[in-house]
Amino acid sequence: MTSTSPSTSSPPPPAEAAAREPVAAPERRGAGPAVRAYLPYLAQKAGGALVSLLAVLVTSFFLFRIVPGDPVKTMTHGTPTSAEQLAELRRQFGLDRPLWQQFTDYCTAALTGDFGTSYQFRAPVGELIAEKVPATLLLTGVAVVLYSAIGLWLGTRSAWRHGGLGDRLNTGLALTLWSVPSFWLGLLLIITFAVGIGPVPGLFPTGGMESGDETGLAYVLDVAHHMVLPVLTLVAVGYAQTLLVMRSSLLDEMGGDYLTTARAKGLRDAAVRRRHAVPNALLPTVTMVFINLGHVAAGSILVETVFSWPGLGGLFYQALSVPDLPLVQGLFVVFAGAMIVMNLLADLVYPLLDPRVTR
């Protein structure tokens, strides 16, 4: 009987040999493909955003040319004006040039950030927009932060305890508020809490951003007092949409086998929801949050108009009533550009939440 020498022993099984390899090597090899997959994804999304911005420039020019009304006649309404004077005004504003020349001049100037001079304010459009931006950012920025946080929290709780009394109440109220026009809700709040109705006295200002005679801390409190009703209007409508989207996304994830596995490992229900279910349900909600951030630049035209808030929304309403073409076009580009940029940022965040997006 022949004995086997240790020097001639067979090599270890593949599984055993693989187990002896360092763990860090595969992780280092995996980082390169992830980056290489992300770069084409980044280029594709950035290219799409650039094309969208160019489409916005074209749309902003031709869209408002079909709005009925003559800007020159509107500005001179009530003032005796001869035909020669009207012609001179059209020449000053460039309205006597062929449409194609107006378009090329507009695109050339817009690409350098110059949106022309406002017809009614006789001031550069960029300066007028910059003057109104702080008021809009303050109002809609506070509202977006509040209703995004409230919507995410209530949407998560409603989905996790779906079918219960709290879920039915939250969903019913959200559906009701989502279907209510924001301007109509704002008018109701003005009638009830600003003007006063029955035993309810008028507690808040009917409009504006400040009283005009306060300084220091008193000024801050005065602005906050004026913000209550418009912010409440935006939050009431905005949180409903966020709640419903988050609830729907989380319900789709709750039947996943990975949640059953997590519970089988002994994780508490709160940990399963926070660490596993909610992160996987965030993609649709992330899109909505970034879109809402895009709305921060646009503000809410109807709400700002109802509450006489001195922001971009009210400025857009004033410009559209003339129509003040340079101002309307500039505001349209700013509003649409903010939405495109926020959508691009949402697309760039997606792979951080779910690497499968880049595959």
Short mmCIF file of C-alpha atoms in Angstrom, two decimals:
data_model
loop_
_atom_site.label_atom_id
_atom_site.label_comp_id
_atom_site.label_asym_id
_atom_site.label_seq_id
_atom_site.Cartn_x
_atom_site.Cartn_y
_atom_site.Cartn_z
CA MET A 1 0.00 0.00 0.00
CA THR A 2 1.51 3.29 -1.09
CA SER A 3 1.40 6.36 1.20
CA THR A 4 0.93 9.85 -0.14
CA SER A 5 3.75 12.32 0.53
CA PRO A 6 2.89 15.78 1.85
CA SER A 7 4.89 17.35 -0.98
CA THR A 8 2.66 15.74 -3.60
CA SER A 9 -0.68 16.68 -1.98
CA SER A 10 -3.42 18.02 -4.26
CA PRO A 11 -4.11 21.80 -4.37
CA PRO A 12 -6.90 23.16 -2.13
CA PRO A 13 -10.43 23.39 -3.56
CA PRO A 14 -11.27 26.61 -5.43
CA ALA A 15 -13.68 27.75 -2.72
CA GLU A 16 -11.02 27.39 -0.05
CA ALA A 17 -8.45 29.18 -2.18
CA ALA A 18 -10.87 32.03 -2.84
CA ALA A 19 -11.56 32.32 0.87
CA ARG A 20 -7.85 32.91 1.50
CA GLU A 21 -7.75 35.99 -0.81
CA PRO A 22 -7.78 39.46 0.76
CA VAL A 23 -11.21 41.03 1.04
CA ALA A 24 -10.08 44.54 0.16
CA ALA A 25 -8.98 43.69 -3.38
CA PRO A 26 -12.45 43.12 -4.88
CA GLU A 27 -13.66 46.34 -3.28
CA ARG A 28 -10.84 48.31 -4.92
CA ARG A 29 -11.56 46.67 -8.27
CA GLY A 30 -15.27 47.54 -7.95
CA ALA A 31 -14.72 51.28 -7.48
CA GLY A 32 -13.43 51.83 -11.01
CA PRO A 33 -16.44 50.39 -12.90
CA ALA A 34 -18.82 52.38 -10.70
CA VAL A 35 -17.08 55.65 -11.62
CA ARG A 36 -16.86 54.66 -15.30
CA ALA A 37 -20.59 53.91 -15.30
CA TYR A 38 -21.40 57.23 -13.61
CA LEU A 39 -19.50 59.48 -16.04
CA PRO A 40 -21.57 58.59 -19.16
CA TYR A 41 -24.69 58.91 -17.03
CA LEU A 42 -23.56 62.38 -15.91
CA ALA A 43 -22.78 63.45 -19.48
CA GLN A 44 -26.15 62.23 -20.71
CA LYS A 45 -28.11 64.09 -18.04
CA ALA A 46 -26.08 67.29 -18.41
CA GLY A 47 -26.55 67.21 -22.19
CA GLY A 48 -30.28 66.75 -21.77
CA ALA A 49 -30.43 69.71 -19.38
CA LEU A 50 -28.54 71.90 -21.86
CA VAL A 51 -30.93 70.99 -24.68
CA SER A 52 -33.87 71.77 -22.39
CA LEU A 53 -32.44 75.19 -21.58
CA LEU A 54 -32.07 76.00 -25.28
CA ALA A 55 -35.66 74.86 -25.86
CA VAL A 56 -36.77 77.18 -23.05
CA LEU A 57 -35.09 80.14 -24.77
CA VAL A 58 -36.94 79.41 -28.01
CA THR A 59 -40.25 78.81 -26.25
CA SER A 60 -39.99 81.94 -24.11
CA PHE A 61 -39.65 84.09 -27.23
CA PHE A 62 -42.47 82.69 -29.36
CA LEU A 63 -44.90 81.74 -26.59
CA PHE A 64 -45.54 85.28 -25.40
CA ARG A 65 -45.71 86.67 -28.93
CA ILE A 66 -49.14 85.00 -29.27
CA VAL A 67 -50.50 86.72 -26.14
CA PRO A 68 -53.17 89.18 -27.29
CA GLY A 69 -52.43 92.86 -26.78
CA ASP A 70 -50.13 95.57 -28.05
CA PRO A 71 -47.50 96.54 -25.45
CA VAL A 72 -47.06 100.04 -26.86
CA LYS A 73 -50.79 100.79 -26.90
CA THR A 74 -51.19 99.37 -23.40
CA MET A 75 -48.41 101.57 -22.00
CA THR A 76 -49.84 104.69 -23.63
CA HIS A 77 -53.45 103.92 -22.70
CA GLY A 78 -55.21 107.06 -21.51
CA THR A 79 -52.49 109.31 -22.90
CA PRO A 80 -53.04 111.16 -26.19
CA THR A 81 -50.45 109.66 -28.53
CA SER A 82 -50.00 110.24 -32.24
CA ALA A 83 -49.21 107.54 -34.78
CA GLU A 84 -45.70 108.94 -35.15
CA GLN A 85 -45.12 108.65 -31.40
CA LEU A 86 -46.38 105.06 -31.39
CA ALA A 87 -44.06 104.23 -34.26
CA GLU A 88 -41.12 105.81 -32.43
CA LEU A 89 -41.86 103.73 -29.31
CA ARG A 90 -41.99 100.54 -31.39
CA ARG A 91 -38.65 101.50 -32.92
CA GLN A 92 -37.10 102.07 -29.47
CA PHE A 93 -38.32 98.69 -28.23
CA GLY A 94 -37.27 96.92 -31.43
CA LEU A 95 -40.83 95.85 -32.23
CA ASP A 96 -40.60 97.25 -35.77
CA ARG A 97 -37.92 94.70 -36.76
CA PRO A 98 -38.70 91.41 -38.53
CA LEU A 99 -39.56 88.56 -36.18
CA TRP A 100 -36.50 86.52 -37.13
CA GLN A 101 -34.23 89.46 -36.31
CA GLN A 102 -35.93 90.00 -32.97
CA PHE A 103 -35.41 86.30 -32.23
CA THR A 104 -31.70 86.27 -33.08
CA ASP A 105 -31.09 89.46 -31.10
CA TYR A 106 -32.95 87.99 -28.12
CA CYS A 107 -31.04 84.69 -28.15
CA THR A 108 -27.68 86.40 -28.53
CA ALA A 109 -28.35 88.73 -25.61
CA ALA A 110 -29.97 86.04 -23.41
CA LEU A 111 -26.96 83.74 -23.71
CA THR A 112 -24.90 86.51 -22.10
CA GLY A 113 -27.46 87.05 -19.32
CA ASP A 114 -28.98 90.20 -20.86
CA PHE A 115 -32.79 89.96 -21.10
CA GLY A 116 -33.31 93.52 -22.25
CA THR A 117 -35.14 96.46 -20.71
CA SER A 118 -38.63 96.31 -19.23
CA TYR A 119 -41.24 98.21 -21.21
CA GLN A 120 -43.26 99.42 -18.22
CA PHE A 121 -40.51 99.91 -15.60
CA ARG A 122 -37.87 101.21 -18.05
CA ALA A 123 -35.18 99.28 -16.12
CA PRO A 124 -32.99 96.26 -16.96
CA VAL A 125 -34.87 92.99 -16.54
CA GLY A 126 -31.99 91.42 -14.61
CA GLU A 127 -32.09 94.18 -11.99
CA LEU A 128 -35.86 93.88 -11.56
CA ILE A 129 -35.60 90.10 -11.08
CA ALA A 130 -32.71 90.40 -8.63
CA GLU A 131 -34.68 92.93 -6.60
CA LYS A 132 -37.62 90.54 -6.13
CA VAL A 133 -35.68 87.30 -5.59
CA PRO A 134 -35.13 87.67 -1.78
CA ALA A 135 -38.84 88.01 -1.03
CA THR A 136 -39.71 84.95 -3.12
CA LEU A 137 -36.89 82.84 -1.68
CA LEU A 138 -37.98 83.75 1.84
CA LEU A 139 -41.64 82.87 1.32
CA THR A 140 -41.42 79.75 -0.81
CA GLY A 141 -38.16 78.54 0.76
CA VAL A 142 -39.73 78.38 4.21
CA ALA A 143 -42.86 76.76 2.77
CA VAL A 144 -40.91 74.09 0.82
CA VAL A 145 -38.84 73.09 3.85
CA LEU A 146 -41.94 72.82 6.04
CA TYR A 147 -44.20 70.89 3.69
CA SER A 148 -41.44 68.55 2.50
CA ALA A 149 -40.61 67.57 6.09
CA ILE A 150 -44.26 67.23 7.10
CA GLY A 151 -45.19 65.31 3.96
CA LEU A 152 -42.29 62.84 4.29
CA TRP A 153 -43.00 62.19 7.96
CA LEU A 154 -46.77 61.77 7.64
CA GLY A 155 -46.45 59.80 4.39
CA THR A 156 -44.07 57.33 6.04
CA ARG A 157 -46.30 56.87 9.07
CA SER A 158 -49.46 56.50 6.97
CA ALA A 159 -47.91 53.83 4.74
CA TRP A 160 -46.36 51.89 7.63
CA ARG A 161 -49.74 51.77 9.38
CA HIS A 162 -51.88 51.68 6.26
CA GLY A 163 -55.53 50.93 6.73
CA GLY A 164 -55.66 52.41 10.22
CA LEU A 165 -57.65 55.42 11.37
CA GLY A 166 -54.65 57.74 11.14
CA ASP A 167 -53.90 56.62 7.60
CA ARG A 168 -57.49 57.19 6.48
CA LEU A 169 -57.63 60.63 8.08
CA ASN A 170 -54.25 61.72 6.65
CA THR A 171 -55.03 60.43 3.17
CA GLY A 172 -58.52 61.96 3.09
CA LEU A 173 -57.26 65.37 4.24
CA ALA A 174 -54.33 65.25 1.79
CA LEU A 175 -56.58 64.40 -1.15
CA THR A 176 -58.92 67.25 -0.21
CA LEU A 177 -56.17 69.85 0.11
CA TRP A 178 -54.40 68.67 -3.04
CA SER A 179 -57.54 69.27 -5.06
CA VAL A 180 -58.10 72.77 -3.66
CA PRO A 181 -56.83 75.66 -5.82
CA SER A 182 -54.16 77.55 -3.90
CA PHE A 183 -55.62 81.00 -4.69
CA TRP A 184 -59.06 79.93 -3.43
CA LEU A 185 -57.59 78.56 -0.20
CA GLY A 186 -55.65 81.79 0.22
CA LEU A 187 -58.81 83.85 -0.18
CA LEU A 188 -60.58 81.72 2.44
CA LEU A 189 -57.71 82.26 4.88
CA ILE A 190 -57.80 86.01 4.26
CA ILE A 191 -61.55 86.16 4.85
CA THR A 192 -61.32 84.03 8.00
CA PHE A 193 -58.10 85.09 9.71
CA ALA A 194 -57.25 88.50 8.18
CA VAL A 195 -60.62 90.21 7.74
CA GLY A 196 -62.36 88.16 10.44
CA ILE A 197 -65.63 86.27 10.27
CA GLY A 198 -68.20 85.86 13.04
CA PRO A 199 -66.47 85.36 16.40
CA VAL A 200 -63.06 84.99 14.74
CA PRO A 201 -61.26 88.36 14.73
CA GLY A 202 -58.77 89.47 12.11
CA LEU A 203 -55.42 88.24 13.41
CA PHE A 204 -53.09 88.64 10.42
CA PRO A 205 -52.42 91.27 7.71
CA THR A 206 -54.39 90.95 4.49
CA GLY A 207 -51.31 91.31 2.30
CA GLY A 208 -47.85 92.71 1.77
CA MET A 209 -44.54 91.75 3.33
CA GLU A 210 -44.09 94.43 6.00
CA SER A 211 -45.84 97.29 7.71
CA GLY A 212 -43.09 99.72 6.76
CA ASP A 213 -42.36 101.32 10.13
CA GLU A 214 -40.41 98.64 12.02
CA THR A 215 -36.69 98.06 12.51
CA GLY A 216 -34.48 95.43 14.11
CA LEU A 217 -36.18 92.52 15.86
CA ALA A 218 -39.56 94.21 15.49
CA TYR A 219 -39.05 94.16 11.70
CA VAL A 220 -38.26 90.42 11.72
CA LEU A 221 -41.37 89.70 13.76
CA ASP A 222 -43.44 91.93 11.47
CA VAL A 223 -42.27 90.05 8.36
CA ALA A 224 -42.96 86.72 10.09
CA HIS A 225 -46.45 87.97 10.96
CA HIS A 226 -47.12 88.81 7.31
CA MET A 227 -45.76 85.40 6.21
CA VAL A 228 -48.14 83.26 8.27
CA LEU A 229 -51.11 83.09 5.90
CA PRO A 230 -49.23 82.76 2.56
CA VAL A 231 -46.89 80.12 4.05
CA LEU A 232 -49.87 78.26 5.51
CA THR A 233 -51.51 78.27 2.08
CA LEU A 234 -48.42 76.87 0.35
CA VAL A 235 -47.81 74.26 3.07
CA ALA A 236 -51.41 73.05 3.04
CA VAL A 237 -51.31 72.35 -0.70
CA GLY A 238 -47.69 71.20 -0.92
CA TYR A 239 -47.53 68.74 1.96
CA ALA A 240 -50.52 66.82 0.57
CA GLN A 241 -48.72 65.98 -2.66
CA THR A 242 -45.53 64.94 -0.85
CA LEU A 243 -47.48 62.76 1.60
CA LEU A 244 -49.36 60.90 -1.13
CA VAL A 245 -46.26 60.22 -3.21
CA MET A 246 -44.22 59.02 -0.21
CA ARG A 247 -47.06 56.83 1.01
CA SER A 248 -47.49 55.20 -2.40
CA SER A 249 -43.75 54.57 -2.80
CA LEU A 250 -43.39 53.04 0.65
CA LEU A 251 -46.42 50.78 0.14
CA ASP A 252 -44.75 49.39 -2.98
CA GLU A 253 -41.65 48.51 -0.94
CA MET A 254 -43.41 46.98 2.04
CA GLY A 255 -44.02 43.65 0.30
CA GLY A 256 -40.32 43.12 -0.43
CA ASP A 257 -38.59 39.95 0.77
CA TYR A 258 -35.65 41.97 2.08
CA LEU A 259 -37.90 43.48 4.79
CA THR A 260 -38.97 40.00 5.90
CA THR A 261 -35.31 38.98 6.04
CA ALA A 262 -34.46 42.06 8.10
CA ARG A 263 -37.20 41.25 10.59
CA ALA A 264 -36.06 37.62 10.73
CA LYS A 265 -32.60 38.84 11.76
CA GLY A 266 -34.16 40.43 14.82
CA LEU A 267 -34.30 44.10 13.77
CA ARG A 268 -36.98 46.14 15.44
CA ASP A 269 -39.84 47.48 13.32
CA ALA A 270 -38.62 51.06 13.57
CA ALA A 271 -35.14 50.05 12.40
CA VAL A 272 -36.54 48.07 9.47
CA ARG A 273 -38.53 51.10 8.37
CA ARG A 274 -35.72 53.63 8.86
CA ARG A 275 -32.76 51.64 7.53
CA HIS A 276 -34.32 49.53 4.78
CA ALA A 277 -37.82 50.50 3.64
CA VAL A 278 -37.64 54.31 3.60
CA PRO A 279 -34.30 54.64 1.70
CA ASN A 280 -35.60 52.38 -1.07
CA ALA A 281 -38.85 54.36 -1.30
CA LEU A 282 -37.16 57.75 -1.59
CA LEU A 283 -36.49 57.94 -5.35
CA PRO A 284 -39.92 59.28 -6.42
CA THR A 285 -40.03 61.55 -3.38
CA VAL A 286 -36.52 62.88 -4.07
CA THR A 287 -37.73 63.91 -7.52
CA MET A 288 -40.64 65.81 -5.97
CA VAL A 289 -38.45 67.48 -3.35
CA PHE A 290 -36.05 68.77 -6.02
CA ILE A 291 -38.95 69.95 -8.18
CA ASN A 292 -40.29 71.79 -5.15
CA LEU A 293 -36.87 73.37 -4.70
CA GLY A 294 -37.15 74.50 -8.31
CA HIS A 295 -40.41 76.15 -7.40
CA VAL A 296 -38.54 78.24 -4.83
CA ALA A 297 -37.23 80.41 -7.68
CA ALA A 298 -40.63 80.62 -9.36
CA GLY A 299 -42.50 81.17 -6.15
CA SER A 300 -46.24 80.80 -6.41
CA ILE A 301 -47.69 83.32 -8.84
CA LEU A 302 -51.25 82.94 -7.63
CA VAL A 303 -50.44 82.97 -3.91
CA GLU A 304 -48.11 85.95 -4.22
CA THR A 305 -50.78 87.79 -6.20
CA VAL A 306 -53.56 87.02 -3.70
CA PHE A 307 -51.45 88.14 -0.73
CA SER A 308 -49.77 91.05 -2.59
CA TRP A 309 -46.38 89.54 -1.79
CA PRO A 310 -43.61 91.59 -3.49
CA GLY A 311 -41.86 88.64 -5.14
CA LEU A 312 -41.25 87.18 -8.59
CA GLY A 313 -44.77 85.76 -8.82
CA GLY A 314 -46.38 89.17 -8.43
CA LEU A 315 -43.85 90.67 -10.85
CA PHE A 316 -44.72 88.03 -13.45
CA TYR A 317 -48.42 88.83 -13.09
CA GLN A 318 -47.72 92.54 -13.61
CA ALA A 319 -45.55 91.85 -16.66
CA LEU A 320 -48.11 89.51 -18.23
CA SER A 321 -50.90 92.07 -17.95
CA VAL A 322 -49.16 94.52 -20.35
CA PRO A 323 -47.60 92.27 -21.83
CA ASP A 324 -44.08 93.40 -20.94
CA LEU A 325 -42.30 91.00 -23.31
CA PRO A 326 -38.67 91.35 -22.08
CA LEU A 327 -39.71 90.98 -18.44
CA VAL A 328 -42.07 88.07 -19.12
CA GLN A 329 -39.42 86.28 -21.17
CA GLY A 330 -36.72 86.82 -18.55
CA LEU A 331 -38.93 85.54 -15.73
CA PHE A 332 -39.99 82.54 -17.80
CA VAL A 333 -36.36 81.59 -18.44
CA VAL A 334 -35.52 81.96 -14.73
CA PHE A 335 -38.51 79.85 -13.65
CA ALA A 336 -37.93 77.11 -16.21
CA GLY A 337 -34.15 77.19 -15.73
CA ALA A 338 -34.53 76.63 -11.99
CA MET A 339 -36.72 73.59 -12.64
CA ILE A 340 -34.24 72.15 -15.15
CA VAL A 341 -31.30 72.62 -12.78
CA MET A 342 -33.17 71.00 -9.88
CA ASN A 343 -34.17 68.05 -12.06
CA LEU A 344 -30.54 67.65 -13.10
CA LEU A 345 -29.44 67.64 -9.46
CA ALA A 346 -32.10 65.02 -8.67
CA ASP A 347 -30.77 62.83 -11.49
CA LEU A 348 -27.24 63.18 -10.12
CA VAL A 349 -28.36 62.19 -6.62
CA TYR A 350 -30.22 59.07 -7.80
CA PRO A 351 -27.12 56.86 -8.15
CA LEU A 352 -26.15 57.66 -4.56
CA LEU A 353 -29.47 56.23 -3.40
CA ASP A 354 -29.69 53.38 -5.89
CA PRO A 355 -26.57 52.40 -7.91
CA ARG A 356 -28.76 50.40 -10.33
CA VAL A 357 -29.81 53.70 -11.97
CA THR A 358 -26.52 53.97 -13.86
CA ARG A 359 -26.68 50.40 -15.24
#
